[in-house]
């Protein structure tokens, strides 16, 4: 089925500078574009190359390509503390620095982060108001590790949480489900909605990867939010079948029970087999199939309303193929592009005797969550 699919991006997001540096002798920032290869894992090239592959594949001719307005300062306060925003802006206006753990930034990153969050909100808004069927936000910097008062893990504003809070105020959406399949734990989103029963947060992540040592299966939310936070830690080396099993056994039943009005996916690609910051075994077919399952659930539960928001993914060569697969699935349009290493990663999947352990762990979690 072909859909009206939005793709929200802005070249300025690729200019967020995660390594402090110069081009020749000009300090990077404002009107000086960072060099293409910064040497830092959180490089703009993974995202730019995804957009470029979508261009050359011809897919973008059928999508609704848009930019968006940055979120304004008042909206940022729906999630973030005033003191944090001031500290962020001051550092951004004064050459950049290290704003939090694993959160280096350059001159002007405050404005770029507001634009990145604005792209997320715009994608949510057009889907909620029915202008488009579904949408993708190529947000950079990402957002799912960011706390109300602290930047961390390359994240400076909580893009998804901001979009939800702003949409609740402006459009009036009720229950929203956030599924985070970035390979790292979605700790920021979990924290922000910890005591809320109107936002279901589910994170699939590599056990103990980031935040370092974190598993989270006992963290189910508190107060009104008890039972509305689900963590699915998976063991290093988990592949296509384990992820799909977790989606089928836990994510889909949890969505069914929650009955969302909107589904948002924190769409990181760093569970792919070539990522330098994790140790999982997914391929473009895995992202395609997970998107298919979640879109199906959205069709069943909330008139297809699905928004995907870009998070991590650090291999320049491979993220574009995983991203294109997601976009093909969202739009229902298949291009001629072939993933050059799909076959190789499929042959490297864990065999049955090892997958058995992972399935058992997922089954245990499933019964613990009463699903
Ligand atoms: Zn990640």
mmCIF file of C-alpha atoms and ligand atoms in Angstrom:
data_model
loop_
_atom_site.group_PDB
_atom_site.id
_atom_site.type_symbol
_atom_site.label_atom_id
_atom_site.label_comp_id
_atom_site.label_asym_id
_atom_site.label_seq_id
_atom_site.Cartn_x
_atom_site.Cartn_y
_atom_site.Cartn_z
ATOM 1 C CA UNK A 1 0.000 0.000 0.000
ATOM 2 C CA UNK A 2 1.396 3.344 -1.036
ATOM 3 C CA UNK A 3 1.234 6.096 1.592
ATOM 4 C CA UNK A 4 1.790 9.825 1.839
ATOM 5 C CA UNK A 5 5.091 9.788 3.674
ATOM 6 C CA UNK A 6 6.843 12.895 4.962
ATOM 7 C CA UNK A 7 10.609 13.212 5.239
ATOM 8 C CA UNK A 8 11.758 16.085 7.450
ATOM 9 C CA UNK A 9 15.391 17.134 7.235
ATOM 10 C CA UNK A 10 17.555 20.234 7.091
ATOM 11 C CA UNK A 11 21.155 20.610 5.902
ATOM 12 C CA UNK A 12 21.873 22.718 8.996
ATOM 13 C CA UNK A 13 21.390 19.628 11.178
ATOM 14 C CA UNK A 14 24.414 18.121 9.445
ATOM 15 C CA UNK A 15 26.450 21.127 10.597
ATOM 16 C CA UNK A 16 26.108 20.314 14.294
ATOM 17 C CA UNK A 17 29.701 19.842 15.249
ATOM 18 C CA UNK A 18 30.551 16.945 17.536
ATOM 19 C CA UNK A 19 34.309 17.489 17.401
ATOM 20 C CA UNK A 20 35.803 20.856 18.243
ATOM 21 C CA UNK A 21 37.833 21.922 15.249
ATOM 22 C CA UNK A 22 38.683 24.307 12.469
ATOM 23 C CA UNK A 23 38.510 24.330 8.692
ATOM 24 C CA UNK A 24 41.906 25.644 7.606
ATOM 25 C CA UNK A 25 42.031 28.275 10.376
ATOM 26 C CA UNK A 26 38.354 29.256 10.577
ATOM 27 C CA UNK A 27 36.612 28.051 13.716
ATOM 28 C CA UNK A 28 33.733 25.806 12.677
ATOM 29 C CA UNK A 29 30.277 27.120 13.482
ATOM 30 C CA UNK A 30 27.537 29.459 12.328
ATOM 31 C CA UNK A 31 28.369 29.907 8.597
ATOM 32 C CA UNK A 32 31.425 27.671 8.502
ATOM 33 C CA UNK A 33 30.458 24.095 7.612
ATOM 34 C CA UNK A 34 32.400 21.420 9.527
ATOM 35 C CA UNK A 35 34.767 19.247 7.472
ATOM 36 C CA UNK A 36 33.074 16.110 6.179
ATOM 37 C CA UNK A 37 35.142 13.653 8.160
ATOM 38 C CA UNK A 38 35.480 14.818 11.737
ATOM 39 C CA UNK A 39 36.842 11.535 13.013
ATOM 40 C CA UNK A 40 34.086 11.482 15.638
ATOM 41 C CA UNK A 41 31.604 8.580 15.631
ATOM 42 C CA UNK A 42 28.624 10.924 15.611
ATOM 43 C CA UNK A 43 29.430 12.153 12.121
ATOM 44 C CA UNK A 44 26.951 14.004 9.915
ATOM 45 C CA UNK A 45 27.911 11.746 7.028
ATOM 46 C CA UNK A 46 25.847 8.763 8.187
ATOM 47 C CA UNK A 47 22.735 10.924 8.025
ATOM 48 C CA UNK A 48 23.649 12.921 4.940
ATOM 49 C CA UNK A 49 24.473 9.735 3.050
ATOM 50 C CA UNK A 50 21.116 8.237 3.998
ATOM 51 C CA UNK A 51 19.371 11.272 2.527
ATOM 52 C CA UNK A 52 21.659 11.122 -0.520
ATOM 53 C CA UNK A 53 20.893 7.442 -1.159
ATOM 54 C CA UNK A 54 17.202 8.279 -0.943
ATOM 55 C CA UNK A 55 17.808 11.007 -3.550
ATOM 56 C CA UNK A 56 19.691 8.849 -6.037
ATOM 57 C CA UNK A 57 17.336 5.894 -5.574
ATOM 58 C CA UNK A 58 14.535 8.112 -6.821
ATOM 59 C CA UNK A 59 12.489 7.518 -3.667
ATOM 60 C CA UNK A 60 12.569 11.166 -2.614
ATOM 61 C CA UNK A 61 10.607 12.129 -5.725
ATOM 62 C CA UNK A 62 7.618 10.339 -4.196
ATOM 63 C CA UNK A 63 7.986 11.615 -0.626
ATOM 64 C CA UNK A 64 6.953 14.909 0.947
ATOM 65 C CA UNK A 65 10.301 16.560 1.685
ATOM 66 C CA UNK A 66 10.155 19.358 4.210
ATOM 67 C CA UNK A 67 12.179 21.332 6.694
ATOM 68 C CA UNK A 68 10.584 22.899 9.773
ATOM 69 C CA UNK A 69 10.742 25.785 12.194
ATOM 70 C CA UNK A 70 13.021 25.346 15.204
ATOM 71 C CA UNK A 71 11.185 24.896 18.509
ATOM 72 C CA UNK A 72 11.049 28.143 20.446
ATOM 73 C CA UNK A 73 12.546 28.647 23.900
ATOM 74 C CA UNK A 74 9.181 28.472 25.691
ATOM 75 C CA UNK A 75 8.446 25.052 24.180
ATOM 76 C CA UNK A 76 11.827 23.703 25.286
ATOM 77 C CA UNK A 77 10.780 24.388 28.887
ATOM 78 C CA UNK A 78 8.005 21.811 28.585
ATOM 79 C CA UNK A 79 10.771 19.258 29.181
ATOM 80 C CA UNK A 80 14.026 21.016 30.061
ATOM 81 C CA UNK A 81 15.024 23.125 33.043
ATOM 82 C CA UNK A 82 15.739 26.792 32.570
ATOM 83 C CA UNK A 83 19.204 26.432 34.093
ATOM 84 C CA UNK A 84 20.142 23.682 31.642
ATOM 85 C CA UNK A 85 18.925 25.654 28.626
ATOM 86 C CA UNK A 86 20.893 28.705 29.744
ATOM 87 C CA UNK A 87 24.051 26.647 30.207
ATOM 88 C CA UNK A 88 23.568 25.035 26.776
ATOM 89 C CA UNK A 89 22.987 28.377 25.025
ATOM 90 C CA UNK A 90 25.942 30.019 26.756
ATOM 91 C CA UNK A 91 28.331 27.251 25.696
ATOM 92 C CA UNK A 92 26.880 27.260 22.194
ATOM 93 C CA UNK A 93 27.384 31.036 21.891
ATOM 94 C CA UNK A 94 30.918 30.828 23.204
ATOM 95 C CA UNK A 95 32.754 28.349 21.033
ATOM 96 C CA UNK A 96 31.276 25.073 22.282
ATOM 97 C CA UNK A 97 32.680 22.493 24.665
ATOM 98 C CA UNK A 98 31.658 19.363 26.528
ATOM 99 C CA UNK A 99 28.113 19.926 27.822
ATOM 100 C CA UNK A 100 27.692 16.505 29.459
ATOM 101 C CA UNK A 101 29.001 12.932 29.354
ATOM 102 C CA UNK A 102 29.642 12.007 25.713
ATOM 103 C CA UNK A 103 28.103 15.314 24.658
ATOM 104 C CA UNK A 104 30.671 17.436 22.816
ATOM 105 C CA UNK A 105 29.320 20.346 20.805
ATOM 106 C CA UNK A 106 30.493 23.292 18.783
ATOM 107 C CA UNK A 107 29.550 26.908 18.189
ATOM 108 C CA UNK A 108 25.866 27.264 17.328
ATOM 109 C CA UNK A 109 24.716 23.791 18.372
ATOM 110 C CA UNK A 110 21.900 25.279 20.479
ATOM 111 C CA UNK A 111 20.147 26.635 17.382
ATOM 112 C CA UNK A 112 20.769 23.414 15.467
ATOM 113 C CA UNK A 113 19.369 21.299 18.323
ATOM 114 C CA UNK A 114 16.241 23.465 18.362
ATOM 115 C CA UNK A 115 15.870 22.844 14.628
ATOM 116 C CA UNK A 116 16.433 19.110 15.108
ATOM 117 C CA UNK A 117 13.636 19.039 17.716
ATOM 118 C CA UNK A 118 11.505 21.200 15.420
ATOM 119 C CA UNK A 119 11.806 18.620 12.642
ATOM 120 C CA UNK A 120 10.551 15.953 15.044
ATOM 121 C CA UNK A 121 7.618 18.068 16.122
ATOM 122 C CA UNK A 122 6.673 18.959 12.545
ATOM 123 C CA UNK A 123 6.667 15.268 11.594
ATOM 124 C CA UNK A 124 4.392 14.509 14.554
ATOM 125 C CA UNK A 125 2.075 17.403 13.761
ATOM 126 C CA UNK A 126 1.457 16.528 10.081
ATOM 127 C CA UNK A 127 0.707 12.938 11.004
ATOM 128 C CA UNK A 128 -1.609 13.868 13.877
ATOM 129 C CA UNK A 129 -3.553 16.374 11.798
ATOM 130 C CA UNK A 130 -3.901 13.844 8.984
ATOM 131 C CA UNK A 131 -2.072 15.867 6.346
ATOM 132 C CA UNK A 132 0.305 12.930 5.808
ATOM 133 C CA UNK A 133 -0.051 9.240 6.665
ATOM 134 C CA UNK A 134 3.323 8.765 8.336
ATOM 135 C CA UNK A 135 6.617 10.616 8.534
ATOM 136 C CA UNK A 136 10.330 10.374 9.271
ATOM 137 C CA UNK A 137 12.416 13.025 10.972
ATOM 138 C CA UNK A 138 16.132 12.990 10.172
ATOM 139 C CA UNK A 139 16.893 14.779 13.415
ATOM 140 C CA UNK A 140 20.484 15.612 14.338
ATOM 141 C CA UNK A 141 21.609 15.977 17.057
ATOM 142 C CA UNK A 142 19.623 12.973 18.339
ATOM 143 C CA UNK A 143 17.600 13.080 21.560
ATOM 144 C CA UNK A 144 16.841 9.854 23.405
ATOM 145 C CA UNK A 145 19.658 10.039 25.991
ATOM 146 C CA UNK A 146 19.015 13.657 26.938
ATOM 147 C CA UNK A 147 17.645 14.362 30.428
ATOM 148 C CA UNK A 148 15.680 17.472 31.458
ATOM 149 C CA UNK A 149 18.799 18.998 33.017
ATOM 150 C CA UNK A 150 21.664 17.183 31.317
ATOM 151 C CA UNK A 151 23.037 16.465 27.862
ATOM 152 C CA UNK A 152 24.467 13.004 27.359
ATOM 153 C CA UNK A 153 25.272 10.446 24.671
ATOM 154 C CA UNK A 154 25.441 12.964 21.766
ATOM 155 C CA UNK A 155 21.936 14.229 22.740
ATOM 156 C CA UNK A 156 21.203 17.853 23.706
ATOM 157 C CA UNK A 157 17.432 18.177 23.583
ATOM 158 C CA UNK A 158 14.880 15.399 24.129
ATOM 159 C CA UNK A 159 13.452 15.590 20.605
ATOM 160 C CA UNK A 160 10.706 12.983 20.996
ATOM 161 C CA UNK A 161 9.615 14.020 24.485
ATOM 162 C CA UNK A 162 9.450 17.660 23.370
ATOM 163 C CA UNK A 163 7.375 16.734 20.334
ATOM 164 C CA UNK A 164 4.952 14.743 22.490
ATOM 165 C CA UNK A 165 4.547 17.477 25.108
ATOM 166 C CA UNK A 166 4.166 20.182 22.466
ATOM 167 C CA UNK A 167 1.637 18.085 20.520
ATOM 168 C CA UNK A 168 -0.355 17.443 23.677
ATOM 169 C CA UNK A 169 -0.561 21.193 24.187
ATOM 170 C CA UNK A 170 -1.155 22.197 20.589
ATOM 171 C CA UNK A 171 -2.985 19.311 18.934
ATOM 172 C CA UNK A 172 -4.330 17.491 21.975
ATOM 173 C CA UNK A 173 -3.122 13.926 21.508
ATOM 174 C CA UNK A 174 -3.757 11.434 24.342
ATOM 175 C CA UNK A 175 -1.878 8.147 24.533
ATOM 176 C CA UNK A 176 1.463 7.966 22.724
ATOM 177 C CA UNK A 177 3.709 4.892 22.505
ATOM 178 C CA UNK A 178 7.453 5.333 22.018
ATOM 179 C CA UNK A 179 9.395 2.311 20.781
ATOM 180 C CA UNK A 180 13.131 2.791 20.960
ATOM 181 C CA UNK A 181 15.137 0.293 18.913
ATOM 182 C CA UNK A 182 18.346 2.274 18.986
ATOM 183 C CA UNK A 183 20.886 -0.240 20.297
ATOM 184 C CA UNK A 184 21.504 1.941 23.354
ATOM 185 C CA UNK A 185 18.987 2.368 26.141
ATOM 186 C CA UNK A 186 16.482 5.205 25.717
ATOM 187 C CA UNK A 187 17.233 6.498 29.196
ATOM 188 C CA UNK A 188 16.128 10.091 28.609
ATOM 189 C CA UNK A 189 12.681 9.185 27.312
ATOM 190 C CA UNK A 190 12.253 6.656 30.125
ATOM 191 C CA UNK A 191 13.178 9.247 32.749
ATOM 192 C CA UNK A 192 10.920 11.983 31.400
ATOM 193 C CA UNK A 193 7.792 9.781 31.262
ATOM 194 C CA UNK A 194 8.651 7.635 34.322
ATOM 195 C CA UNK A 195 5.509 8.546 36.253
ATOM 196 C CA UNK A 196 3.153 8.924 33.307
ATOM 197 C CA UNK A 197 0.478 6.518 32.111
ATOM 198 C CA UNK A 198 -0.289 8.456 28.917
ATOM 199 C CA UNK A 199 3.089 7.681 27.332
ATOM 200 C CA UNK A 200 4.223 4.073 27.004
ATOM 201 C CA UNK A 201 7.985 3.796 26.642
ATOM 202 C CA UNK A 202 9.628 0.613 25.352
ATOM 203 C CA UNK A 203 13.351 0.251 24.785
ATOM 204 C CA UNK A 204 15.102 -2.642 23.032
ATOM 205 C CA UNK A 205 18.816 -2.362 23.638
ATOM 206 C CA UNK A 206 22.067 -4.250 23.957
ATOM 207 C CA UNK A 207 22.383 -5.347 27.577
ATOM 208 C CA UNK A 208 24.884 -3.201 29.437
ATOM 209 C CA UNK A 209 26.008 -1.152 26.425
ATOM 210 C CA UNK A 210 24.991 2.454 27.155
ATOM 211 C CA UNK A 211 24.501 3.897 29.704
ATOM 212 C CA UNK A 212 27.360 1.512 30.579
ATOM 213 C CA UNK A 213 26.226 -1.510 32.576
ATOM 214 C CA UNK A 214 22.501 -0.774 32.270
ATOM 215 C CA UNK A 215 19.959 -3.561 31.698
ATOM 216 C CA UNK A 216 16.711 -2.125 33.054
ATOM 217 C CA UNK A 217 14.322 -5.078 32.999
ATOM 218 C CA UNK A 218 13.137 -4.215 36.527
ATOM 219 C CA UNK A 219 12.513 -0.564 35.714
ATOM 220 C CA UNK A 220 8.814 -0.450 34.928
ATOM 221 C CA UNK A 221 7.908 3.117 35.863
ATOM 222 C CA UNK A 222 6.441 4.438 39.121
ATOM 223 C CA UNK A 223 3.221 5.933 40.463
ATOM 224 C CA UNK A 224 0.714 6.401 37.675
ATOM 225 C CA UNK A 225 3.436 5.304 35.279
ATOM 226 C CA UNK A 226 3.935 1.871 36.855
ATOM 227 C CA UNK A 227 3.755 -0.713 34.087
ATOM 228 C CA UNK A 228 4.113 1.917 31.361
ATOM 229 C CA UNK A 229 7.861 1.525 30.923
ATOM 230 C CA UNK A 230 9.276 -1.643 29.398
ATOM 231 C CA UNK A 231 12.928 -2.504 28.904
ATOM 232 C CA UNK A 232 14.026 -5.382 26.706
ATOM 233 C CA UNK A 233 17.765 -5.908 27.153
ATOM 234 C CA UNK A 234 19.164 -8.260 24.521
ATOM 235 C CA UNK A 235 22.497 -10.033 24.652
ATOM 236 C CA UNK A 236 25.422 -8.922 22.527
ATOM 237 C CA UNK A 237 25.332 -10.701 19.191
ATOM 238 C CA UNK A 238 21.538 -10.814 18.998
ATOM 239 C CA UNK A 239 20.391 -10.889 15.402
ATOM 240 C CA UNK A 240 17.379 -10.587 13.160
ATOM 241 C CA UNK A 241 15.329 -13.410 14.674
ATOM 242 C CA UNK A 242 15.837 -12.296 18.264
ATOM 243 C CA UNK A 243 14.764 -8.736 17.523
ATOM 244 C CA UNK A 244 11.705 -9.883 15.591
ATOM 245 C CA UNK A 245 10.854 -12.314 18.373
ATOM 246 C CA UNK A 246 11.040 -9.514 20.953
ATOM 247 C CA UNK A 247 8.853 -7.290 18.772
ATOM 248 C CA UNK A 248 6.256 -10.035 18.279
ATOM 249 C CA UNK A 249 6.232 -11.353 21.838
ATOM 250 C CA UNK A 250 6.499 -8.120 23.828
ATOM 251 C CA UNK A 251 6.235 -4.933 21.761
ATOM 252 C CA UNK A 252 3.112 -5.791 19.775
ATOM 253 C CA UNK A 253 1.113 -7.166 22.734
ATOM 254 C CA UNK A 254 2.151 -4.127 24.810
ATOM 255 C CA UNK A 255 0.883 -1.819 22.055
ATOM 256 C CA UNK A 256 -2.345 -3.794 21.870
ATOM 257 C CA UNK A 257 -2.855 -3.422 25.623
ATOM 258 C CA UNK A 258 -2.008 0.296 25.596
ATOM 259 C CA UNK A 259 -4.110 1.308 22.566
ATOM 260 C CA UNK A 260 -1.998 4.291 21.454
ATOM 261 C CA UNK A 261 -3.290 7.186 19.370
ATOM 262 C CA UNK A 262 0.167 7.688 17.891
ATOM 263 C CA UNK A 263 3.289 5.509 17.679
ATOM 264 C CA UNK A 264 6.741 7.064 17.592
ATOM 265 C CA UNK A 265 9.859 4.992 16.908
ATOM 266 C CA UNK A 266 13.209 6.197 18.207
ATOM 267 C CA UNK A 267 14.877 4.832 15.122
ATOM 268 C CA UNK A 268 18.555 4.207 15.712
ATOM 269 C CA UNK A 269 20.465 1.989 13.294
ATOM 270 C CA UNK A 270 23.320 1.107 15.610
ATOM 271 C CA UNK A 271 22.092 -2.480 16.124
ATOM 272 C CA UNK A 272 23.345 -3.180 12.579
ATOM 273 C CA UNK A 273 26.208 -5.634 12.276
ATOM 274 C CA UNK A 274 28.742 -3.035 11.144
ATOM 275 C CA UNK A 275 28.229 -0.435 13.856
ATOM 276 C CA UNK A 276 31.343 0.638 15.759
ATOM 277 C CA UNK A 277 29.439 1.476 18.984
ATOM 278 C CA UNK A 278 27.586 -1.802 19.597
ATOM 279 C CA UNK A 279 27.757 -5.540 18.995
ATOM 280 C CA UNK A 280 24.513 -6.627 17.376
ATOM 281 C CA UNK A 281 23.785 -8.392 14.077
ATOM 282 C CA UNK A 282 20.907 -6.627 12.348
ATOM 283 C CA UNK A 283 20.774 -5.823 8.630
ATOM 284 C CA UNK A 284 18.596 -3.653 6.422
ATOM 285 C CA UNK A 285 16.035 -6.474 6.188
ATOM 286 C CA UNK A 286 15.635 -6.400 9.972
ATOM 287 C CA UNK A 287 14.850 -2.681 10.005
ATOM 288 C CA UNK A 288 12.497 -3.206 7.075
ATOM 289 C CA UNK A 289 10.608 -5.974 8.844
ATOM 290 C CA UNK A 290 10.448 -4.221 12.222
ATOM 291 C CA UNK A 291 9.060 -1.145 10.462
ATOM 292 C CA UNK A 292 6.518 -3.338 8.694
ATOM 293 C CA UNK A 293 5.330 -4.850 11.994
ATOM 294 C CA UNK A 294 5.043 -1.500 13.734
ATOM 295 C CA UNK A 295 3.267 0.083 10.762
ATOM 296 C CA UNK A 296 0.814 -2.848 10.798
ATOM 297 C CA UNK A 297 0.182 -2.273 14.503
ATOM 298 C CA UNK A 298 -0.339 1.442 13.824
ATOM 299 C CA UNK A 299 -2.824 0.585 11.049
ATOM 300 C CA UNK A 300 -4.732 -1.609 13.451
ATOM 301 C CA UNK A 301 -4.613 0.646 16.493
ATOM 302 C CA UNK A 302 -4.288 4.279 15.436
ATOM 303 C CA UNK A 303 -5.196 4.864 11.767
ATOM 304 C CA UNK A 304 -1.615 4.152 10.690
ATOM 305 C CA UNK A 305 -0.230 7.145 12.585
ATOM 306 C CA UNK A 306 3.479 6.412 12.821
ATOM 307 C CA UNK A 307 6.437 8.777 13.128
ATOM 308 C CA UNK A 308 10.036 7.598 13.012
ATOM 309 C CA UNK A 309 12.733 9.779 14.521
ATOM 310 C CA UNK A 310 16.401 9.269 13.682
ATOM 311 C CA UNK A 311 18.639 8.499 16.668
ATOM 312 C CA UNK A 312 22.026 6.703 16.487
ATOM 313 C CA UNK A 313 23.816 4.671 13.824
ATOM 314 C CA UNK A 314 27.503 5.272 13.202
ATOM 315 C CA UNK A 315 28.623 3.395 10.148
ATOM 316 C CA UNK A 316 28.670 5.737 7.185
ATOM 317 C CA UNK A 317 28.671 2.906 4.692
ATOM 318 C CA UNK A 318 25.756 0.916 6.031
ATOM 319 C CA UNK A 319 23.259 3.227 7.779
ATOM 320 C CA UNK A 320 22.004 4.561 4.401
ATOM 321 C CA UNK A 321 20.859 1.076 3.343
ATOM 322 C CA UNK A 322 19.058 0.462 6.640
ATOM 323 C CA UNK A 323 17.470 3.912 6.478
ATOM 324 C CA UNK A 324 16.353 3.438 2.889
ATOM 325 C CA UNK A 325 14.702 0.137 3.860
ATOM 326 C CA UNK A 326 12.733 1.945 6.578
ATOM 327 C CA UNK A 327 11.673 4.684 4.165
ATOM 328 C CA UNK A 328 10.628 2.143 1.524
ATOM 329 C CA UNK A 329 8.515 0.352 4.094
ATOM 330 C CA UNK A 330 6.921 3.567 5.399
ATOM 331 C CA UNK A 331 6.035 4.802 1.919
ATOM 332 C CA UNK A 332 5.172 1.421 0.394
ATOM 333 C CA UNK A 333 7.506 2.158 -2.526
ATOM 334 C CA UNK A 334 10.310 -0.244 -3.398
ATOM 335 C CA UNK A 335 13.329 1.163 -5.227
ATOM 336 C CA UNK A 336 15.893 -0.760 -7.287
ATOM 337 C CA UNK A 337 18.588 -0.360 -4.645
ATOM 338 C CA UNK A 338 20.169 -3.562 -3.372
ATOM 339 C CA UNK A 339 21.869 -3.765 -0.004
ATOM 340 C CA UNK A 340 25.397 -4.927 -0.962
ATOM 341 C CA UNK A 341 26.100 -6.718 2.324
ATOM 342 C CA UNK A 342 22.664 -8.070 3.216
ATOM 343 C CA UNK A 343 23.576 -11.595 2.215
ATOM 344 C CA UNK A 344 26.819 -11.567 4.200
ATOM 345 C CA UNK A 345 25.111 -10.412 7.403
ATOM 346 C CA UNK A 346 22.345 -12.971 6.944
ATOM 347 C CA UNK A 347 24.983 -15.711 6.832
ATOM 348 C CA UNK A 348 26.516 -14.368 10.051
ATOM 349 C CA UNK A 349 23.337 -14.699 12.125
ATOM 350 C CA UNK A 350 23.539 -16.649 15.396
ATOM 351 C CA UNK A 351 22.514 -20.277 14.978
ATOM 352 C CA UNK A 352 19.553 -21.967 16.646
ATOM 353 C CA UNK A 353 21.383 -23.323 19.710
ATOM 354 C CA UNK A 354 22.480 -19.808 20.664
ATOM 355 C CA UNK A 355 19.215 -18.117 19.787
ATOM 356 C CA UNK A 356 17.435 -20.474 22.156
ATOM 357 C CA UNK A 357 18.938 -18.665 25.161
ATOM 358 C CA UNK A 358 17.809 -15.296 23.889
ATOM 359 C CA UNK A 359 14.279 -16.558 23.240
ATOM 360 C CA UNK A 360 14.064 -17.951 26.772
ATOM 361 C CA UNK A 361 15.078 -14.585 28.212
ATOM 362 C CA UNK A 362 12.442 -12.822 26.091
ATOM 363 C CA UNK A 363 9.789 -15.339 27.195
ATOM 364 C CA UNK A 364 10.655 -14.665 30.846
ATOM 365 C CA UNK A 365 10.362 -10.929 30.321
ATOM 366 C CA UNK A 366 7.070 -11.352 28.518
ATOM 367 C CA UNK A 367 5.497 -13.201 31.433
ATOM 368 C CA UNK A 368 6.939 -10.740 33.917
ATOM 369 C CA UNK A 369 5.168 -7.900 32.062
ATOM 370 C CA UNK A 370 1.935 -9.921 32.044
ATOM 371 C CA UNK A 371 1.784 -9.923 28.240
HETATM 372 ZN ZN1 LIG B 1 22.535 4.543 19.954
#
